[in-house]
Amino acid sequence: MREVFEVRDQDGAGRVGELTVPRADATVRTPALLPVVNPNLPTVDPSRLPEFGAQALITNSYIIHGNEGLRERALDEGLHEMLGFDGPIMTDSGSFQLAEYGEIDVDTPEILRFQRDVGADVGTPVDIPTPPDADRETAARELRETTDRLAVAEETDTGEMLVTAPVQGSTHPDLRTEAARDAYATDLDVFPVGAVVPLLNDYRYDDVVEAVAAAKRGLGADAPVHLFGAGHPMTFALAAAAGCDLFDSAAYALYARDGRYLTVRGTKHLDDLTEFPCACPVCTSHAPDDLRAADEDERTRLLAEHNLNASFAEIRRVREAIVEGRLFDLVEARARGHPRLLDGYRALLDHADWLEASDPASKDTFFYLSAESARRPEVARHRDRLARLVVPDELCLDATGTRDDAWPVVPPFGPVPPALRETYPVNAETPRRVDGDAQVAAARGVAALAAAHPDAALTLVHDGWPARALAALPDAVTVEEQDS
Ligand code: GUN
Ligand code: ZN
């Protein structure tokens, strides 16, 4: 791959970065959202997209290629002129149509040359979007075909245009990782995780996270990752925390056409709203009744504008949370918006070892906000570090917060040398009413310390830990209960 992406800030696997797009002579600050523009009937005039925060857009070269009028105009004027948009334009290839209708009438060299000729800044080969749950043999066979097409894309003269290398593999994580390794080994530039739209449509956010995590394991840290078809703002924080840098949204327009109103906590229907819970220009200058009374085109346009405002506000929030080191707090908040998002967050935490590898050693205060917080990578890291500390021959571990002569035991981290008590992450903000999951995690920290120091005599003093936390302690630790 060429070097077009620079990571500026990192939180978990999430990053704020800068994608350089040479042909547009522009950079894109990521995570970024690219609105999908339907070349036949743009719902919002593309020239207005920067008002909402769009730095780049995506359109479909296959649709343009297949329509004589559009094709001639695009070849004649170029895409930027035709759409009235100066910034970077990414084009998709028709692979999605391939998945929907079984065949298309262009191949990779032809569509890439067409994308180049109409002035696309980022082009896409004709990958095969193998749907979720495909049997392994089918997924592997189609993946070989996609990999061959990426080789063809490398050989095609695409000029300065960046070219994507989609990562397929259906719901087989090892195939995704292999696909990602092969894609990363090409000289292609941007790495979309493909064929996740059916998963997103079915709210299978845990499977989306597995697909992204598997792809990320095969890609270098300098690879910009696009999540193809992820356009609902409730998913951005989670997908960014899994390491996605680019999103595209057709949802803002498709949902608007059905009277649907996007929020970070889910979708609402215009018919059900008595007030708009949003401070965007559309929502502060209209009431739901106004939109219901408007004609269809006006209503669709206004809903699409709100949907864009809500989407870009969330993208800005995600970027800021990464810079602040508070992305996990945002993901936890979003995970409370829908139980399936909570599945996605829990799936992400299953990869705590991998998240830990990229998580900064120090950031803003750790907030313990839910039982899931006990599984964050910072907790695993503290536990790993305990094994490397020197401990006295006899040591009292105090979970009651009352003893000066002991190492405090801080839920969810576990034992902490007194000198480190005020350092990140153990200076965490935790609720005063500690829950059992935090105590179980703290007990695991005690167990890790005991395992690394078998010759030390450890005593734990607690004030009413639940049985399941005590059960996580090894026999070698003496336990004393103190009345609270
Ligand atoms: N749009 C949504 N999913 C995909 C995919 O897997 N490949 C391509 N090229 N476009 C998509
Ligand atoms: Zn609004």
Coordinates of C-alpha atoms and ligand atoms in Angstrom, one line a residue:
M1 CA 0.0 0.0 0.0
R2 CA 1.0 3.6 -0.5
E3 CA 1.4 5.8 2.6
V4 CA -1.7 8.0 2.6
F5 CA -2.9 7.6 6.2
E6 CA -1.5 9.0 9.4
V7 CA -2.9 8.3 12.9
R8 CA -3.0 11.4 15.1
D9 CA -4.8 10.1 18.3
Q10 CA -5.7 6.7 19.5
D11 CA -8.2 5.3 22.0
G12 CA -8.6 1.5 22.2
A13 CA -8.5 0.5 18.5
G14 CA -10.2 3.8 17.6
R15 CA -8.2 6.5 16.0
V16 CA -8.3 10.0 14.7
G17 CA -6.3 10.2 11.6
E18 CA -5.6 12.1 8.4
L19 CA -6.3 10.5 5.0
T20 CA -4.4 12.2 2.2
V21 CA -6.3 12.1 -1.2
P22 CA -3.7 13.2 -3.8
R23 CA -6.0 13.5 -6.7
A24 CA -8.3 15.9 -4.8
D25 CA -5.3 17.7 -3.3
A26 CA -7.1 17.3 0.0
T27 CA -7.0 15.6 3.4
V28 CA -9.9 14.0 5.2
R29 CA -10.0 14.0 9.0
T30 CA -11.1 10.6 10.2
P31 CA -13.3 9.0 11.4
A32 CA -15.2 10.5 8.5
L33 CA -18.7 9.9 7.1
L34 CA -19.2 10.0 3.3
P35 CA -22.8 10.7 2.3
V36 CA -24.0 8.4 -0.5
V37 CA -25.1 10.5 -3.5
N38 CA -27.5 8.8 -5.8
P39 CA -26.5 10.3 -9.2
N40 CA -30.1 9.9 -10.5
L41 CA -31.8 11.8 -7.8
P42 CA -29.7 13.5 -5.1
T43 CA -32.0 13.9 -2.0
V44 CA -29.8 16.8 -0.8
D45 CA -27.9 18.9 -3.3
P46 CA -24.2 17.7 -3.1
S47 CA -23.0 21.3 -3.2
R48 CA -24.6 21.7 0.2
L49 CA -23.1 18.7 1.9
P50 CA -20.1 20.6 3.3
E51 CA -22.6 22.7 5.3
F52 CA -23.4 19.5 7.3
G53 CA -19.8 18.5 7.8
A54 CA -19.1 16.3 4.8
Q55 CA -15.5 16.4 3.7
A56 CA -16.0 13.8 1.0
L57 CA -18.8 11.9 -0.7
I58 CA -19.4 8.5 -2.3
T59 CA -21.4 7.8 -5.4
N60 CA -21.9 4.7 -7.6
S61 CA -19.9 4.6 -10.8
Y62 CA -21.8 1.6 -12.0
I63 CA -25.1 3.5 -12.1
I64 CA -23.4 6.4 -13.9
H65 CA -21.7 4.0 -16.4
G66 CA -25.0 2.2 -17.1
N67 CA -27.0 5.4 -17.9
E68 CA -26.0 6.9 -21.2
G69 CA -26.9 10.5 -20.3
L70 CA -25.1 10.4 -17.0
R71 CA -22.1 8.5 -18.5
E72 CA -21.6 11.1 -21.2
R73 CA -21.9 14.0 -18.8
A74 CA -19.5 12.4 -16.3
L75 CA -16.9 11.8 -19.0
D76 CA -17.4 15.2 -20.5
E77 CA -17.6 17.4 -17.3
G78 CA -16.1 15.1 -14.7
L79 CA -17.9 14.0 -11.5
H80 CA -17.0 17.0 -9.5
E81 CA -18.6 19.4 -12.0
M82 CA -21.6 17.1 -12.6
L83 CA -22.3 16.7 -8.9
G84 CA -21.3 20.2 -7.9
F85 CA -18.9 19.0 -5.2
D86 CA -15.2 20.1 -4.9
G87 CA -14.0 17.7 -2.3
P88 CA -12.8 14.1 -2.6
I89 CA -15.3 11.8 -4.4
M90 CA -15.1 8.1 -3.8
T91 CA -16.9 5.7 -6.2
D92 CA -18.2 2.3 -5.7
S93 CA -18.1 -0.3 -8.5
G94 CA -21.4 -2.1 -8.8
S95 CA -20.4 -4.9 -6.4
F96 CA -23.5 -4.2 -4.4
Q97 CA -25.7 -4.6 -7.5
L98 CA -23.8 -7.8 -8.2
A99 CA -24.8 -9.1 -4.7
E100 CA -28.4 -8.0 -5.3
Y101 CA -28.9 -9.1 -8.9
G102 CA -26.3 -11.9 -9.4
E103 CA -24.5 -10.3 -12.3
I104 CA -23.3 -7.0 -13.7
D105 CA -21.9 -6.1 -17.1
V106 CA -18.5 -4.5 -16.2
D107 CA -15.3 -6.0 -15.0
T108 CA -12.6 -4.5 -12.7
P109 CA -10.3 -3.0 -15.3
E110 CA -13.2 -1.4 -17.2
I111 CA -14.9 0.1 -14.2
L112 CA -11.6 1.3 -12.7
R113 CA -10.6 3.1 -15.9
F114 CA -14.1 4.6 -16.1
Q115 CA -13.7 5.8 -12.5
R116 CA -10.3 7.3 -13.3
D117 CA -11.7 8.9 -16.5
V118 CA -14.6 10.6 -14.7
G119 CA -12.2 12.0 -12.1
A120 CA -13.0 9.9 -9.1
D121 CA -10.5 10.4 -6.3
V122 CA -10.9 7.0 -4.7
G123 CA -12.0 4.1 -6.9
T124 CA -13.2 0.6 -6.2
P125 CA -12.7 -2.7 -8.0
V126 CA -15.5 -5.3 -8.5
D127 CA -15.1 -7.3 -5.3
I128 CA -17.6 -10.2 -4.5
P129 CA -19.6 -9.4 -1.4
T130 CA -20.2 -12.9 0.0
P131 CA -23.2 -12.6 2.3
P132 CA -23.1 -13.5 6.0
D133 CA -23.4 -17.2 6.9
A134 CA -22.2 -18.4 3.6
D135 CA -20.7 -21.9 3.9
R136 CA -16.9 -21.9 4.2
E137 CA -16.2 -23.3 0.8
T138 CA -18.3 -20.7 -1.0
A139 CA -16.8 -17.9 1.1
A140 CA -13.2 -19.2 0.4
R141 CA -13.9 -19.6 -3.4
E142 CA -15.4 -16.1 -3.7
L143 CA -12.6 -14.7 -1.7
R144 CA -10.0 -16.2 -4.1
E145 CA -11.9 -14.4 -6.9
T146 CA -11.9 -11.1 -5.0
T147 CA -8.2 -11.5 -4.3
D148 CA -7.5 -12.1 -8.0
R149 CA -9.4 -9.0 -8.9
L150 CA -7.3 -7.0 -6.4
A151 CA -4.3 -8.2 -8.3
V152 CA -5.9 -7.0 -11.6
A153 CA -6.7 -3.7 -9.9
E154 CA -3.0 -3.3 -9.1
E155 CA -2.1 -3.9 -12.7
T156 CA -4.6 -1.3 -14.0
D157 CA -3.5 2.2 -14.8
T158 CA -5.4 4.2 -12.3
G159 CA -3.2 7.3 -12.2
E160 CA -3.3 9.3 -9.0
M161 CA -6.7 7.9 -8.0
L162 CA -6.6 5.9 -4.7
V163 CA -8.0 2.4 -5.0
T164 CA -9.8 0.4 -2.4
A165 CA -9.1 -3.2 -1.6
P166 CA -12.3 -4.6 -0.1
V167 CA -11.9 -7.3 2.6
Q168 CA -14.5 -10.1 2.3
G169 CA -14.8 -13.5 3.9
S170 CA -18.4 -13.6 5.1
T171 CA -18.8 -14.6 8.8
H172 CA -15.5 -16.7 8.8
P173 CA -13.1 -14.7 10.9
D174 CA -10.0 -16.6 9.7
L175 CA -11.0 -15.9 6.1
R176 CA -11.4 -12.2 6.9
T177 CA -8.0 -12.1 8.5
E178 CA -6.4 -13.9 5.5
A179 CA -8.3 -11.5 3.1
A180 CA -7.0 -8.5 5.0
R181 CA -3.4 -9.8 4.9
D182 CA -3.6 -10.3 1.2
A183 CA -5.2 -6.9 0.6
Y184 CA -2.6 -5.2 2.8
A185 CA 0.2 -6.8 0.8
T186 CA -1.1 -5.1 -2.4
D187 CA -0.2 -1.5 -3.3
L188 CA -3.8 -0.6 -2.9
D189 CA -4.8 2.2 -0.5
V190 CA -8.0 1.9 1.5
F191 CA -9.4 -1.2 3.1
P192 CA -13.2 -1.5 3.3
V193 CA -14.7 -4.3 5.3
G194 CA -17.4 -5.6 2.9
A195 CA -20.7 -7.3 2.8
V196 CA -21.7 -6.2 6.3
V197 CA -24.9 -4.5 5.2
P198 CA -27.1 -7.6 5.8
L199 CA -25.6 -7.8 9.3
L200 CA -26.3 -4.1 10.0
N201 CA -29.8 -4.5 8.7
D202 CA -30.4 -7.4 11.0
Y203 CA -28.9 -5.5 14.0
R204 CA -26.2 -8.2 14.2
Y205 CA -23.7 -5.8 15.7
D206 CA -21.7 -8.5 17.5
D207 CA -21.0 -10.2 14.1
V208 CA -20.1 -6.8 12.6
V209 CA -17.5 -6.3 15.4
E210 CA -16.1 -9.8 14.8
A211 CA -15.8 -9.1 11.1
V212 CA -14.0 -5.8 11.7
A213 CA -11.8 -7.2 14.4
A214 CA -10.8 -10.2 12.2
A215 CA -10.0 -7.8 9.3
K216 CA -8.0 -5.5 11.6
R217 CA -5.8 -8.3 12.7
G218 CA -4.6 -8.8 9.1
L219 CA -4.0 -5.1 8.5
G220 CA -1.2 -2.8 9.6
A221 CA -1.9 0.2 11.8
D222 CA -1.3 2.5 8.9
A223 CA -4.2 1.0 6.9
P224 CA -7.3 3.2 6.6
V225 CA -10.4 1.0 7.2
H226 CA -13.8 1.8 5.7
L227 CA -17.0 0.1 6.9
F228 CA -19.0 -0.3 3.7
G229 CA -22.7 0.6 4.2
A230 CA -22.6 1.7 7.8
G231 CA -24.7 4.8 7.9
H232 CA -26.7 4.8 11.1
P233 CA -25.3 7.2 13.7
M234 CA -26.0 4.7 16.5
T235 CA -23.3 2.5 15.2
F236 CA -20.5 5.0 14.6
A237 CA -18.9 5.0 18.1
L238 CA -18.8 1.2 18.3
A239 CA -17.5 0.8 14.8
A240 CA -14.8 3.5 15.4
A241 CA -13.8 1.8 18.7
A242 CA -13.3 -1.4 16.6
G243 CA -10.9 0.6 14.4
C244 CA -13.0 1.8 11.4
D245 CA -12.0 5.1 10.0
L246 CA -14.5 5.7 7.2
F247 CA -18.3 5.3 6.9
D248 CA -20.7 5.9 4.1
S249 CA -24.4 6.7 4.6
A250 CA -27.2 6.1 2.3
A251 CA -29.4 5.8 5.4
Y252 CA -29.8 9.6 5.7
A253 CA -31.7 9.7 2.4
L254 CA -33.3 6.2 2.4
Y255 CA -34.7 6.6 5.9
A256 CA -36.0 10.1 5.1
R257 CA -38.0 8.7 2.2
D258 CA -39.8 6.4 4.7
G259 CA -40.4 9.3 7.2
R260 CA -37.8 8.0 9.5
Y261 CA -35.8 10.3 11.8
L262 CA -32.3 9.1 12.9
T263 CA -30.9 9.6 16.4
V264 CA -27.9 8.2 18.2
R265 CA -30.3 6.1 20.3
G266 CA -32.2 4.6 17.4
T267 CA -34.7 5.5 14.7
K268 CA -37.9 7.3 15.3
H269 CA -40.9 7.7 12.9
L270 CA -42.1 11.1 12.1
D271 CA -45.7 9.9 12.7
D272 CA -44.8 9.2 16.4
L273 CA -43.0 12.4 17.2
T274 CA -44.7 15.2 19.1
E275 CA -41.4 17.1 19.5
F276 CA -38.0 17.0 17.8
P277 CA -35.3 16.0 20.4
C278 CA -32.5 17.7 18.4
A279 CA -31.0 21.2 18.2
C280 CA -30.2 21.2 14.4
P281 CA -31.4 23.9 12.2
V282 CA -34.3 21.8 10.8
C283 CA -35.5 20.7 14.2
T284 CA -35.3 24.2 15.8
S285 CA -37.2 25.8 13.0
H286 CA -39.9 23.2 12.5
A287 CA -42.2 21.1 14.6
P288 CA -43.1 17.5 13.6
D289 CA -46.6 18.8 12.5
D290 CA -44.9 21.2 10.0
L291 CA -43.1 18.3 8.4
R292 CA -46.2 16.1 8.3
A293 CA -48.1 18.9 6.6
A294 CA -45.3 19.6 4.0
D295 CA -45.4 18.0 0.6
E296 CA -43.5 14.8 0.1
D297 CA -40.3 16.2 -1.5
E298 CA -40.0 18.9 1.1
R299 CA -40.6 16.5 4.0
T300 CA -38.0 14.1 2.6
R301 CA -35.5 16.8 2.1
L302 CA -35.9 18.2 5.6
L303 CA -35.8 14.8 7.2
A304 CA -32.6 14.0 5.2
E305 CA -31.1 17.2 6.4
H306 CA -31.9 16.4 10.0
N307 CA -30.5 12.9 9.4
L308 CA -27.2 14.4 8.1
N309 CA -27.0 16.8 11.0
A310 CA -27.5 14.0 13.5
S311 CA -25.0 11.8 11.7
F312 CA -22.3 14.4 11.4
A313 CA -22.8 15.5 15.0
E314 CA -22.1 12.0 16.1
I315 CA -19.0 11.7 13.9
R316 CA -17.7 14.9 15.5
R317 CA -18.5 13.5 19.0
V318 CA -16.6 10.3 18.1
R319 CA -13.5 12.2 17.0
E320 CA -13.6 14.4 20.1
A321 CA -14.0 11.4 22.3
I322 CA -11.0 9.7 20.8
V323 CA -8.9 12.9 21.3
E324 CA -10.1 13.1 24.9
G325 CA -9.4 9.4 25.5
R326 CA -13.1 8.8 26.4
L327 CA -14.3 6.7 23.4
F328 CA -15.3 3.8 25.6
D329 CA -17.5 6.1 27.7
L330 CA -19.3 7.1 24.5
V331 CA -19.6 3.5 23.3
E332 CA -21.1 2.5 26.7
A333 CA -23.6 5.2 26.4
R334 CA -24.6 4.2 22.8
A335 CA -24.7 0.5 23.9
R336 CA -27.5 1.5 26.2
G337 CA -29.6 2.7 23.2
H338 CA -30.2 -0.8 21.9
P339 CA -29.6 -4.3 23.4
R340 CA -28.0 -5.4 20.1
L341 CA -25.5 -2.6 20.4
L342 CA -24.7 -4.0 23.8
D343 CA -24.0 -7.3 22.1
G344 CA -21.6 -5.4 19.8
Y345 CA -19.8 -3.8 22.7
R346 CA -19.6 -7.1 24.6
A347 CA -18.1 -8.7 21.4
L348 CA -15.6 -5.9 21.2
L349 CA -14.6 -6.5 24.8
D350 CA -13.9 -10.1 24.0
H351 CA -11.0 -8.7 22.1
A352 CA -9.5 -6.8 25.1
D353 CA -6.1 -8.3 24.5
W354 CA -6.0 -6.9 21.0
L355 CA -7.5 -3.5 22.1
E356 CA -4.9 -3.3 24.8
A357 CA -2.1 -3.4 22.3
S358 CA -3.2 -0.1 20.7
D359 CA -4.7 1.6 23.8
P360 CA -2.7 4.5 25.1
A361 CA -1.0 4.0 28.4
S362 CA -2.5 7.2 29.8
K363 CA -5.6 9.1 29.1
D364 CA -8.5 11.0 30.7
T365 CA -10.0 9.6 33.9
F366 CA -11.4 6.1 33.6
F367 CA -15.2 6.2 34.3
Y368 CA -16.7 3.0 35.6
L369 CA -20.2 3.2 34.1
S370 CA -21.5 -0.3 33.8
A371 CA -20.6 -4.0 34.4
E372 CA -18.9 -3.9 31.0
S373 CA -16.4 -1.3 32.2
A374 CA -14.8 -4.1 34.2
R375 CA -13.8 -5.8 30.9
R376 CA -12.1 -2.7 29.4
P377 CA -8.6 -3.1 28.2
E378 CA -7.2 -0.8 30.9
V379 CA -8.4 -3.4 33.5
A380 CA -6.6 -6.3 31.7
R381 CA -3.5 -4.2 31.4
H382 CA -3.4 -3.4 35.1
R383 CA -3.7 -7.1 35.9
D384 CA -0.8 -7.9 33.5
R385 CA 1.3 -5.3 35.2
L386 CA 0.7 -6.7 38.7
A387 CA 2.6 -9.8 37.7
R388 CA 5.7 -7.7 37.1
L389 CA 5.7 -5.8 40.5
V390 CA 7.9 -6.5 43.4
V391 CA 5.9 -7.3 46.5
P392 CA 6.9 -7.8 50.2
D393 CA 7.1 -11.3 51.7
E394 CA 3.9 -10.5 53.7
L395 CA 1.3 -8.2 52.3
C396 CA -2.1 -7.1 53.3
L397 CA -4.6 -6.2 50.5
D398 CA -7.3 -3.9 51.7
A399 CA -10.7 -3.8 49.8
T400 CA -12.3 -1.8 52.7
G401 CA -10.6 1.5 52.1
T402 CA -9.8 1.8 55.8
R403 CA -6.2 0.6 56.2
D404 CA -3.1 2.7 55.8
D405 CA -0.7 -0.2 56.2
A406 CA -2.0 -2.1 53.2
W407 CA -2.2 -2.0 49.4
P408 CA -5.6 -0.8 48.4
V409 CA -7.8 -3.1 46.3
V410 CA -9.5 -0.9 43.8
P411 CA -12.5 -2.3 41.9
P412 CA -12.4 -3.3 39.0
F413 CA -8.6 -3.2 38.8
G414 CA -7.5 -5.2 41.9
P415 CA -4.5 -4.5 44.2
V416 CA -2.6 -1.2 43.6
P417 CA 0.8 -0.3 45.1
P418 CA 0.1 2.8 47.3
A419 CA 2.5 4.9 45.2
L420 CA 0.4 4.3 42.1
R421 CA -3.0 5.0 43.7
E422 CA -3.4 8.4 42.1
T423 CA -2.2 7.4 38.7
Y424 CA -4.2 6.4 35.6
P425 CA -6.2 4.2 35.3
V426 CA -6.6 3.2 39.0
N427 CA -7.6 6.8 40.0
A428 CA -10.8 5.9 38.2
E429 CA -14.2 7.5 39.0
T430 CA -16.3 4.6 40.3
P431 CA -19.8 4.6 41.8
R432 CA -19.9 4.6 45.6
R433 CA -22.2 1.7 45.3
V434 CA -19.8 -0.8 43.8
D435 CA -21.3 -3.8 42.0
G436 CA -20.4 -7.5 42.0
D437 CA -18.8 -7.4 38.5
A438 CA -16.3 -4.8 39.7
Q439 CA -15.5 -6.9 42.7
V440 CA -15.1 -10.1 40.7
A441 CA -12.7 -8.2 38.4
A442 CA -10.8 -6.9 41.5
A443 CA -10.6 -10.5 42.8
R444 CA -9.1 -11.6 39.5
G445 CA -6.5 -8.9 40.0
V446 CA -5.7 -10.4 43.5
A447 CA -5.5 -13.8 41.8
A448 CA -3.0 -12.5 39.2
L449 CA -0.8 -11.0 41.9
A450 CA -0.9 -14.2 43.9
A451 CA -0.1 -16.3 40.8
A452 CA 3.0 -14.2 40.0
H453 CA 4.2 -14.2 43.6
P454 CA 3.7 -17.7 45.0
D455 CA 6.1 -17.1 47.9
A456 CA 4.4 -14.0 49.2
A457 CA 1.9 -14.3 52.1
L458 CA -1.2 -12.4 50.9
T459 CA -4.1 -11.5 53.1
L460 CA -7.2 -9.9 51.6
V461 CA -9.5 -7.9 53.9
H462 CA -12.9 -7.2 52.5
D463 CA -16.2 -5.9 53.8
G464 CA -18.9 -8.1 52.3
W465 CA -17.6 -9.2 48.8
P466 CA -20.1 -11.5 47.2
A467 CA -19.4 -15.3 47.0
R468 CA -18.6 -15.1 43.3
A469 CA -15.9 -12.6 43.9
L470 CA -14.4 -14.7 46.8
A471 CA -14.6 -17.7 44.5
A472 CA -12.2 -16.1 42.1
L473 CA -9.5 -16.0 44.8
P474 CA -6.9 -18.7 45.0
D475 CA -6.6 -20.8 48.2
A476 CA -3.2 -19.3 48.8
V477 CA -4.8 -16.0 49.7
T478 CA -5.9 -15.6 53.3
V479 CA -9.3 -13.9 53.4
E480 CA -10.6 -11.8 56.4
E481 CA -14.0 -10.2 56.4
Q482 CA -14.3 -7.0 58.3
D483 CA -17.7 -5.5 59.3
S484 CA -18.5 -2.5 57.4
Ligands
GUN1 N1 -21.4 -1.6 -0.5 C1 -21.8 -2.3 0.6 N2 -21.2 -3.4 0.7 C2 -20.2 -3.5 -0.3 C3 -19.2 -4.4 -0.6 O1 -19.0 -5.5 0.1 N3 -18.4 -4.1 -1.7 C4 -18.6 -3.0 -2.4 N4 -17.8 -2.8 -3.5 N5 -19.6 -2.1 -2.1 C5 -20.4 -2.4 -1.1
ZN2 ZN -32.4 17.7 13.9

